[in-house]
Coordinates of C-alpha atoms in Angstrom, one line a residue:
M1 CA 28.9 28.9 2.9
S2 CA 26.6 26.5 1.1
A3 CA 25.0 23.6 3.0
P4 CA 26.7 20.1 2.5
T5 CA 25.0 18.0 -0.2
W6 CA 24.9 14.3 -1.0
F7 CA 24.7 13.5 -4.8
G8 CA 23.1 16.9 -5.3
H9 CA 20.6 16.4 -2.5
P10 CA 20.5 17.7 1.1
R11 CA 23.2 15.9 3.2
G12 CA 20.5 14.8 5.7
L13 CA 19.1 12.5 3.0
A14 CA 22.2 10.2 3.6
T15 CA 21.4 10.0 7.3
L16 CA 17.8 9.0 6.7
F17 CA 18.9 6.8 3.7
F18 CA 21.2 4.6 5.9
T19 CA 18.9 4.6 8.9
E20 CA 16.0 3.3 6.8
M21 CA 18.3 0.9 5.0
W22 CA 19.2 -0.9 8.1
E23 CA 15.7 -0.8 9.5
R24 CA 14.4 -2.4 6.3
F25 CA 17.3 -4.9 6.5
S26 CA 15.8 -6.0 9.8
Y27 CA 12.2 -5.9 8.7
Y28 CA 12.5 -7.7 5.3
G29 CA 15.2 -10.1 6.6
M30 CA 12.8 -11.2 9.3
R31 CA 9.8 -11.3 7.0
A32 CA 11.6 -13.5 4.5
I33 CA 11.6 -16.4 6.9
L34 CA 8.5 -15.6 9.0
V35 CA 5.9 -17.8 7.2
L36 CA 8.5 -20.5 6.5
A37 CA 9.3 -20.6 10.2
M38 CA 5.7 -20.8 11.2
V39 CA 4.8 -23.6 8.9
A40 CA 8.0 -25.6 9.6
A41 CA 7.6 -28.6 11.9
V42 CA 8.2 -28.2 15.6
E43 CA 11.1 -30.7 15.3
Q44 CA 12.7 -28.4 12.8
G45 CA 12.5 -25.4 15.2
G46 CA 9.2 -24.1 13.6
L47 CA 5.8 -23.5 15.0
G48 CA 4.0 -26.3 13.0
L49 CA 1.1 -24.1 11.9
D50 CA -1.1 -24.8 8.8
D51 CA -0.9 -22.5 5.8
R52 CA -4.0 -20.5 6.5
S53 CA -3.2 -19.8 10.1
A54 CA 0.4 -18.9 9.3
T55 CA -0.5 -16.5 6.4
A56 CA -3.3 -14.9 8.5
I57 CA -0.8 -14.3 11.3
Y58 CA 1.7 -13.0 8.7
G59 CA -1.1 -10.6 7.4
L60 CA -1.9 -9.5 11.0
Y61 CA 1.8 -8.8 11.7
T62 CA 2.6 -6.9 8.4
A63 CA -0.7 -5.0 8.7
G64 CA 0.1 -4.1 12.4
V65 CA 3.5 -2.8 11.4
Y66 CA 1.8 -0.2 9.1
M67 CA -1.4 0.2 11.1
F68 CA 0.4 1.6 14.1
T69 CA 2.1 4.2 12.0
L70 CA -1.0 6.4 12.5
A71 CA -0.4 6.3 16.3
G72 CA 3.3 6.8 15.6
G73 CA 2.6 10.0 13.6
W74 CA 0.2 11.2 16.3
I75 CA 2.8 10.6 19.1
A76 CA 5.5 12.4 17.1
D77 CA 3.2 15.4 16.3
R78 CA 2.0 15.9 19.8
L79 CA 4.6 14.4 22.2
L80 CA 8.0 13.5 20.9
G81 CA 8.7 15.1 17.6
Q82 CA 9.7 13.1 14.6
R83 CA 13.4 13.0 15.4
D84 CA 13.0 11.3 18.7
A85 CA 10.1 9.1 17.5
V86 CA 12.5 7.5 14.9
W87 CA 15.2 6.9 17.7
Y88 CA 12.8 5.3 20.2
G89 CA 11.1 3.3 17.4
G90 CA 14.4 1.8 16.4
I91 CA 15.2 0.8 19.9
L92 CA 11.8 -1.1 20.2
I93 CA 12.5 -2.8 16.8
S94 CA 15.9 -4.0 18.0
C95 CA 14.4 -5.4 21.2
G96 CA 11.7 -7.1 19.2
H97 CA 14.1 -9.0 17.0
F98 CA 16.3 -10.1 19.9
T99 CA 13.2 -11.3 21.7
M100 CA 12.2 -13.4 18.6
A101 CA 15.7 -14.9 18.6
M102 CA 14.8 -16.6 21.9
P103 CA 13.7 -20.2 21.2
S104 CA 10.2 -20.2 22.7
T105 CA 6.7 -19.6 21.3
P106 CA 5.7 -16.8 23.7
T107 CA 8.8 -14.7 23.0
F108 CA 8.2 -15.3 19.2
F109 CA 4.9 -13.4 19.4
I110 CA 6.0 -10.8 22.0
G111 CA 8.9 -9.9 19.7
M112 CA 6.5 -9.4 16.8
V113 CA 4.4 -7.0 18.9
L114 CA 7.6 -5.0 19.9
I115 CA 8.5 -4.7 16.2
V116 CA 5.0 -3.6 15.3
L117 CA 5.2 -0.8 18.0
G118 CA 8.7 0.3 17.0
T119 CA 8.0 0.4 13.3
G120 CA 4.8 2.4 14.0
L121 CA 7.0 5.1 15.6
L122 CA 9.8 5.0 13.0
K123 CA 8.2 4.5 9.6
P124 CA 5.9 7.5 9.1
N125 CA 8.2 9.9 10.8
I126 CA 11.4 9.1 8.9
S127 CA 9.5 9.4 5.6
A128 CA 8.0 12.8 6.7
M129 CA 11.5 14.0 7.6
V130 CA 12.7 13.3 4.0
G131 CA 10.0 15.6 2.8
Q132 CA 11.1 18.3 5.3
L133 CA 14.6 18.3 3.9
Y134 CA 13.3 19.9 0.7
A135 CA 11.5 22.8 2.4
D136 CA 14.4 25.0 1.6
D137 CA 17.4 23.1 0.2
G138 CA 18.9 26.1 -1.6
V139 CA 18.9 24.5 -5.0
G140 CA 15.2 24.3 -6.0
N141 CA 12.1 22.6 -4.7
S142 CA 10.2 21.4 -7.7
G143 CA 7.9 18.4 -7.4
A144 CA 10.1 16.4 -9.7
R145 CA 13.2 17.1 -7.5
R146 CA 11.4 15.9 -4.4
D147 CA 10.1 12.8 -6.2
A148 CA 13.8 12.1 -7.2
G149 CA 14.8 12.5 -3.6
F150 CA 12.2 10.0 -2.5
S151 CA 13.2 7.6 -5.2
I152 CA 16.8 7.7 -3.9
Y153 CA 15.5 7.2 -0.4
Y154 CA 13.4 4.3 -1.7
M155 CA 16.6 2.7 -3.2
G156 CA 18.0 2.7 0.4
I157 CA 15.0 0.8 1.6
N158 CA 15.5 -1.8 -1.0
L159 CA 19.2 -2.1 -0.6
G160 CA 18.5 -3.0 3.0
A161 CA 15.8 -5.4 2.0
F162 CA 18.0 -7.1 -0.6
I163 CA 20.9 -7.7 1.8
G164 CA 18.6 -8.6 4.7
Q165 CA 16.7 -11.3 2.9
L166 CA 20.0 -12.9 1.8
V167 CA 21.6 -12.8 5.2
C168 CA 18.6 -13.6 7.4
G169 CA 17.2 -16.0 4.8
Y170 CA 20.4 -18.1 4.8
L171 CA 20.8 -18.1 8.5
G172 CA 17.2 -18.9 9.1
E173 CA 16.8 -21.7 6.6
R174 CA 20.2 -23.3 6.8
I175 CA 21.3 -22.8 10.4
G176 CA 18.2 -22.0 12.5
W177 CA 15.2 -19.7 12.4
H178 CA 16.2 -17.8 15.5
Y179 CA 19.6 -17.0 14.2
G180 CA 18.0 -15.2 11.3
F181 CA 15.8 -13.2 13.7
G182 CA 18.8 -12.3 15.8
A183 CA 20.8 -11.0 12.9
A184 CA 17.9 -8.6 12.0
G185 CA 18.3 -7.1 15.5
V186 CA 22.0 -6.7 15.2
F187 CA 21.8 -4.6 12.0
M188 CA 18.9 -2.5 13.4
V189 CA 21.4 -1.5 16.2
L190 CA 23.9 -0.5 13.5
G191 CA 21.2 1.8 11.9
L192 CA 20.6 3.5 15.3
V193 CA 24.3 4.1 15.8
Q194 CA 24.6 5.7 12.4
Y195 CA 21.4 7.8 13.0
R196 CA 22.8 9.2 16.2
I197 CA 26.3 10.0 14.9
T198 CA 25.2 11.8 11.7
G199 CA 21.9 13.3 13.0
H200 CA 23.4 16.9 13.0
Y201 CA 23.1 16.9 9.2
L202 CA 19.3 16.8 9.5
G203 CA 19.2 20.5 10.6
D204 CA 15.7 21.3 11.9
A205 CA 14.0 18.4 10.2
G206 CA 12.0 16.4 12.6
V207 CA 12.5 18.8 15.6
V208 CA 9.3 20.1 17.2
A209 CA 9.7 23.1 19.5
F210 CA 7.1 22.7 22.2
D211 CA 6.2 25.8 24.2
F212 CA 6.7 24.6 27.8
K213 CA 5.4 27.9 29.1
D214 CA 1.9 27.3 27.6
V215 CA -0.2 25.9 30.4
K216 CA -2.9 24.6 28.1
L217 CA -0.3 22.8 26.0
Q218 CA 1.2 21.2 29.1
H219 CA -2.2 19.9 30.3
R220 CA -2.8 18.5 26.8
R221 CA 0.6 16.8 26.8
Q222 CA 0.0 15.3 30.2
R223 CA -3.4 14.0 29.0
D224 CA -1.9 12.5 25.9
W225 CA 0.9 10.8 27.8
R226 CA -1.7 9.2 30.1
M227 CA -3.6 7.9 27.0
V228 CA -0.4 6.4 25.7
Q229 CA 0.4 4.7 29.0
I230 CA -3.1 3.3 29.4
A231 CA -2.9 1.9 25.8
L232 CA 0.4 0.3 26.5
L233 CA -0.8 -1.2 29.8
A234 CA -3.9 -2.7 28.0
L235 CA -1.7 -4.2 25.3
L236 CA 0.6 -5.6 28.0
A237 CA -2.4 -7.2 29.8
L238 CA -3.5 -8.7 26.5
I239 CA -0.1 -10.2 25.8
L240 CA 0.1 -11.7 29.3
A241 CA -3.4 -13.2 28.9
M242 CA -2.4 -14.8 25.6
T243 CA 1.0 -16.1 26.7
V244 CA 0.6 -16.9 30.4
G245 CA -3.1 -17.4 30.7
G246 CA -3.4 -19.5 27.5
L247 CA -5.9 -17.2 25.8
R248 CA -6.6 -18.6 22.3
F249 CA -7.7 -16.7 19.2
D250 CA -8.6 -17.6 15.6
P251 CA -6.1 -15.9 13.3
L252 CA -8.5 -15.8 10.4
L253 CA -11.4 -14.2 12.3
L254 CA -9.0 -11.7 14.0
A255 CA -7.5 -10.8 10.6
Q256 CA -11.0 -10.2 9.1
G257 CA -12.1 -8.1 12.0
T258 CA -8.9 -6.1 11.9
G259 CA -9.5 -5.4 8.2
V260 CA -12.9 -4.0 9.0
A261 CA -11.4 -1.9 11.8
I262 CA -8.7 -0.5 9.6
V263 CA -11.3 0.8 7.1
A264 CA -13.5 2.2 9.8
V265 CA -10.7 3.9 11.7
S266 CA -9.2 5.4 8.5
L267 CA -12.6 6.7 7.3
A268 CA -13.4 8.1 10.8
Y269 CA -10.1 9.9 10.9
F270 CA -10.5 11.4 7.5
A271 CA -14.0 12.6 8.5
Y272 CA -12.7 14.1 11.7
V273 CA -9.9 16.0 9.9
L274 CA -12.3 17.2 7.1
L275 CA -15.0 18.4 9.5
F276 CA -13.2 19.5 12.6
G277 CA -9.5 19.9 11.6
G278 CA -9.8 23.7 10.9
L279 CA -8.9 23.2 7.2
T280 CA -9.3 25.7 4.4
G281 CA -11.3 24.8 1.3
E282 CA -8.1 24.0 -0.7
E283 CA -6.8 21.8 2.1
R284 CA -10.0 19.8 2.2
K285 CA -9.7 19.1 -1.5
R286 CA -6.2 17.9 -1.0
I287 CA -7.3 15.6 1.8
G288 CA -9.9 14.2 -0.7
A289 CA -7.0 13.4 -3.0
I290 CA -5.2 11.6 -0.2
I291 CA -8.2 9.4 0.3
V292 CA -8.1 8.3 -3.3
L293 CA -4.4 7.6 -2.9
F294 CA -5.1 5.6 0.3
F295 CA -7.4 3.1 -1.5
A296 CA -5.2 2.8 -4.5
A297 CA -2.2 2.0 -2.3
A298 CA -4.3 -0.6 -0.4
L299 CA -5.2 -2.4 -3.6
F300 CA -1.7 -2.3 -4.8
W301 CA -0.1 -3.7 -1.6
S302 CA -2.7 -6.5 -1.4
G303 CA -1.0 -7.9 -4.5
I304 CA 2.6 -6.9 -4.0
E305 CA 2.7 -8.2 -0.4
Q306 CA 2.0 -11.8 -1.5
A307 CA 5.8 -11.9 -1.8
G308 CA 6.4 -13.0 1.8
S309 CA 3.4 -15.4 1.9
S310 CA 2.0 -17.1 -1.2
F311 CA 5.0 -16.3 -3.4
N312 CA 7.4 -17.5 -0.7
L313 CA 5.5 -20.8 -0.4
F314 CA 5.3 -21.1 -4.2
A315 CA 9.1 -20.7 -4.3
D316 CA 9.6 -23.3 -1.5
R317 CA 7.2 -26.0 -2.8
Y318 CA 6.8 -25.6 -6.5
T319 CA 10.0 -23.9 -7.8
N320 CA 13.1 -25.7 -9.0
R321 CA 15.9 -23.9 -7.1
M322 CA 18.9 -26.1 -7.9
L323 CA 21.9 -24.1 -9.1
F324 CA 25.2 -26.1 -9.9
G325 CA 24.1 -28.8 -7.5
W326 CA 23.2 -26.5 -4.6
E327 CA 19.6 -25.6 -3.7
I328 CA 19.1 -21.9 -3.3
P329 CA 17.1 -21.0 -0.1
A330 CA 13.5 -20.2 -1.0
S331 CA 13.7 -16.9 0.9
W332 CA 16.4 -15.7 -1.5
L333 CA 14.0 -15.3 -4.3
Q334 CA 12.3 -12.5 -2.4
S335 CA 15.5 -10.5 -2.8
I336 CA 14.9 -10.3 -6.6
N337 CA 12.3 -7.5 -6.0
P338 CA 14.7 -5.2 -4.1
F339 CA 17.5 -6.0 -6.5
F340 CA 15.4 -4.7 -9.4
I341 CA 14.5 -1.6 -7.4
I342 CA 18.2 -0.9 -6.6
T343 CA 18.9 -1.2 -10.3
L344 CA 15.9 0.7 -11.7
A345 CA 15.3 3.4 -9.0
P346 CA 18.0 5.8 -10.4
V347 CA 16.5 5.3 -13.8
F348 CA 13.0 6.2 -12.7
A349 CA 14.4 9.1 -10.6
A350 CA 16.1 10.5 -13.7
L351 CA 13.1 9.8 -15.9
W352 CA 10.7 11.8 -13.7
I353 CA 13.1 14.8 -13.8
R354 CA 13.7 14.6 -17.5
L355 CA 10.0 14.3 -18.3
G356 CA 9.3 17.2 -15.8
V357 CA 11.7 19.4 -17.7
R358 CA 9.9 18.6 -21.0
Q359 CA 6.5 19.1 -19.3
L360 CA 5.7 15.5 -20.1
E361 CA 5.8 14.0 -16.6
P362 CA 2.6 11.9 -15.9
S363 CA 0.4 13.1 -13.1
T364 CA 0.4 11.3 -9.7
P365 CA -2.9 9.5 -10.4
V366 CA -1.6 8.2 -13.7
K367 CA 1.6 6.9 -12.1
L368 CA -0.5 5.1 -9.5
A369 CA -2.7 3.6 -12.2
L370 CA 0.4 2.4 -14.0
G371 CA 1.6 0.8 -10.8
L372 CA -1.7 -1.1 -10.3
L373 CA -1.7 -2.3 -13.9
Q374 CA 1.8 -3.7 -13.6
M375 CA 1.0 -5.4 -10.3
S376 CA -1.9 -7.2 -12.0
L377 CA 0.2 -8.3 -15.0
G378 CA 2.6 -10.0 -12.5
F379 CA -0.3 -12.3 -11.4
L380 CA -1.1 -13.0 -15.1
V381 CA 2.5 -14.4 -15.3
L382 CA 1.9 -16.7 -12.3
Y383 CA -1.4 -17.8 -13.8
F384 CA 0.5 -19.4 -16.7
A385 CA 3.2 -20.8 -14.3
A386 CA 0.4 -22.4 -12.2
Q387 CA -0.7 -24.4 -15.2
F388 CA 2.5 -26.5 -14.9
V389 CA 2.2 -26.7 -11.1
V390 CA -1.2 -28.3 -11.2
R391 CA 0.2 -31.0 -13.5
G392 CA 2.7 -31.9 -10.8
E393 CA 5.7 -30.2 -12.3
Q394 CA 8.2 -27.8 -10.7
V395 CA 8.6 -24.5 -12.6
A396 CA 11.8 -22.5 -13.3
P397 CA 12.5 -19.5 -11.0
T398 CA 12.2 -17.2 -14.1
W399 CA 8.4 -17.2 -13.6
L400 CA 8.8 -15.6 -10.2
M401 CA 11.6 -13.4 -11.5
L402 CA 9.3 -12.0 -14.3
T403 CA 6.5 -11.4 -11.8
Y404 CA 8.9 -9.6 -9.4
L405 CA 10.2 -7.4 -12.4
L406 CA 6.6 -6.3 -13.2
H407 CA 5.9 -5.7 -9.5
T408 CA 9.1 -3.7 -9.2
T409 CA 8.3 -1.3 -12.1
G410 CA 4.8 -0.9 -10.7
E411 CA 6.2 -0.2 -7.2
L412 CA 8.5 2.5 -8.6
C413 CA 5.5 4.1 -10.2
L414 CA 3.4 4.0 -7.1
S415 CA 5.2 3.9 -3.8
P416 CA 7.9 6.7 -3.8
V417 CA 5.6 8.9 -5.8
G418 CA 2.7 8.3 -3.3
L419 CA 5.0 9.1 -0.4
S420 CA 6.1 12.3 -2.0
A421 CA 2.5 13.2 -2.9
V422 CA 1.3 12.8 0.7
T423 CA 4.0 15.1 2.0
K424 CA 3.0 17.7 -0.5
L425 CA -0.7 17.4 -0.1
S426 CA -0.8 17.2 3.7
P427 CA -1.4 20.4 5.7
P428 CA 1.9 21.1 7.6
R429 CA 0.3 20.5 11.1
Y430 CA -1.0 17.1 10.0
V431 CA 2.0 15.8 7.9
G432 CA 3.0 13.1 10.5
Q433 CA -0.5 11.9 10.9
M434 CA -1.2 11.8 7.1
M435 CA 2.0 9.8 6.6
G436 CA 0.5 7.4 9.2
V437 CA -2.8 7.3 7.2
W438 CA -0.8 6.5 4.0
F439 CA 0.7 3.5 5.8
M440 CA -2.7 2.5 7.0
G441 CA -3.5 1.9 3.4
A442 CA -0.4 -0.4 3.3
A443 CA -1.7 -2.1 6.4
L444 CA -5.0 -2.9 4.8
G445 CA -3.2 -4.2 1.7
N446 CA -0.9 -6.4 3.8
L447 CA -3.8 -7.8 5.7
I448 CA -5.7 -8.7 2.6
A449 CA -2.5 -10.2 1.1
G450 CA -2.2 -12.5 4.2
L451 CA -5.8 -13.6 4.0
V452 CA -5.7 -14.2 0.2
A453 CA -2.4 -16.2 0.5
G454 CA -4.2 -18.8 2.6
F455 CA -6.1 -19.9 -0.4
F456 CA -3.0 -20.9 -2.3
G457 CA -2.1 -23.8 -0.1
E458 CA -1.5 -27.4 -1.1
D459 CA -5.1 -28.3 -0.1
S460 CA -6.5 -26.0 -2.9
L461 CA -3.8 -26.7 -5.6
A462 CA -6.2 -27.4 -8.4
N463 CA -7.7 -23.9 -8.1
M464 CA -4.4 -22.0 -8.1
P465 CA -4.5 -20.8 -11.7
E466 CA -8.0 -19.4 -11.5
R467 CA -7.2 -17.5 -8.3
F468 CA -4.1 -15.9 -9.8
F469 CA -6.2 -14.9 -12.8
S470 CA -8.9 -13.4 -10.6
I471 CA -6.3 -11.1 -8.9
F472 CA -5.1 -10.1 -12.4
V473 CA -8.6 -9.1 -13.5
F474 CA -9.3 -7.2 -10.3
G475 CA -6.1 -5.2 -10.5
A476 CA -6.5 -4.4 -14.1
V477 CA -10.0 -3.1 -13.6
A478 CA -8.9 -1.0 -10.6
A479 CA -6.1 0.6 -12.8
L480 CA -8.7 1.4 -15.5
V481 CA -11.0 3.1 -13.0
L482 CA -8.2 5.2 -11.6
L483 CA -7.2 6.3 -15.1
L484 CA -10.8 7.3 -15.9
A485 CA -10.9 9.3 -12.6
T486 CA -7.6 11.1 -13.2
R487 CA -9.1 14.5 -14.2
G488 CA -11.2 14.6 -11.0
V489 CA -8.3 13.6 -8.8
R490 CA -6.1 16.3 -10.3
R491 CA -8.7 18.9 -9.5
L492 CA -8.7 17.8 -5.9
M493 CA -4.9 18.1 -5.9
G494 CA -4.9 21.7 -7.1
D495 CA -1.5 23.0 -8.0
V496 CA 0.3 19.9 -6.5
K497 CA 1.7 17.8 -9.4

């Protein structure tokens, strides 16, 4: 009897599709109103922060969400297994959103920390499980087919993001910020219920069989659990010092220091795996390819992730959002990106398969370079829009829509393809951790995005066009460098396409 399928793919893909859809609903729904809530006046239920502090905190939060994926992959590989890591991560995310829904400043930041920890557990491990579904699906396992599966999965991510930004954005901007945060928690709970009910379709994906008779393994697990407990206690102490003890910090300095730490930790981890990970020569080359993908992803997300910060403020302050006498919430414009992905993801999935059949499919590094190029072109569009803004005019939303379209096509070239490539390039015993490293690249990009966004505030309006143009130039040059390095990267990848 053949295994059940879902649109020609393993049935377990539907379980992961809907789990991630509701998790992304909660994440992007909350993110859509995060900066707006922080810069809003205290009398309006906001925190009353200035642009640079708010966007730096935004960068720290979004970076933290991805930065903790490395720890989440490690915990799954050594302690929980990926199946349970997704479950407990979702529970933490739900608690975080409900905590943010409480109307107080301390709970606002405590909730953000809980979401960071929960997403760190869930995000790398659910993506790794998608790859495991194609280990033996009974109908073929070509690279193009796996890429198509990740593209469908990616469509689920953006379906959740699209709905979440509309629902949470409306509740937050029109009724109250904390109602938007609470709604994010409700739908994460729905995702958890679905995950538990349909989990049997996942088969063995995400299940780690620990040998409990192995005495050395048990000692190692006990040591690892103690490390996790100590880290959590230290984090709890820091939170208490900041909320109860009144400990102050400079968001800008903390964000800059975190960026340096991300690069240092990532490079140290790569060095450890290469030197002491017990890899074969072929595996070391593939890790080298992952390092290239890591930095390409960081550059890409540093541009794309302006959506929740500088683009959101641009929509709120400089965009004419009137439609038939009603002003559209600024956060709704962020839903344009996931809408385009929902529309175009099946097209790209079919395109990669069709090109693969004809032996014309671009290699992974070429796809990533195309993604970087389209990201940079989006900023060129905003460079022209900013010319009107500095003259005191409001611009039509079509400028942001065109930018989001270019960023969407770039994202479809880079993100699902990069996820798929990491699962194929990673040694099996390191797949969870390597997915964590991939998201560390996203963490670095998100952090840079938050820092850069602080330079687009009202106090530096006159320089807005030049700053958009500089990002365009930087992204275009990075795309060209990656194209020129394609042959070398493909040698590192070996037979992985």
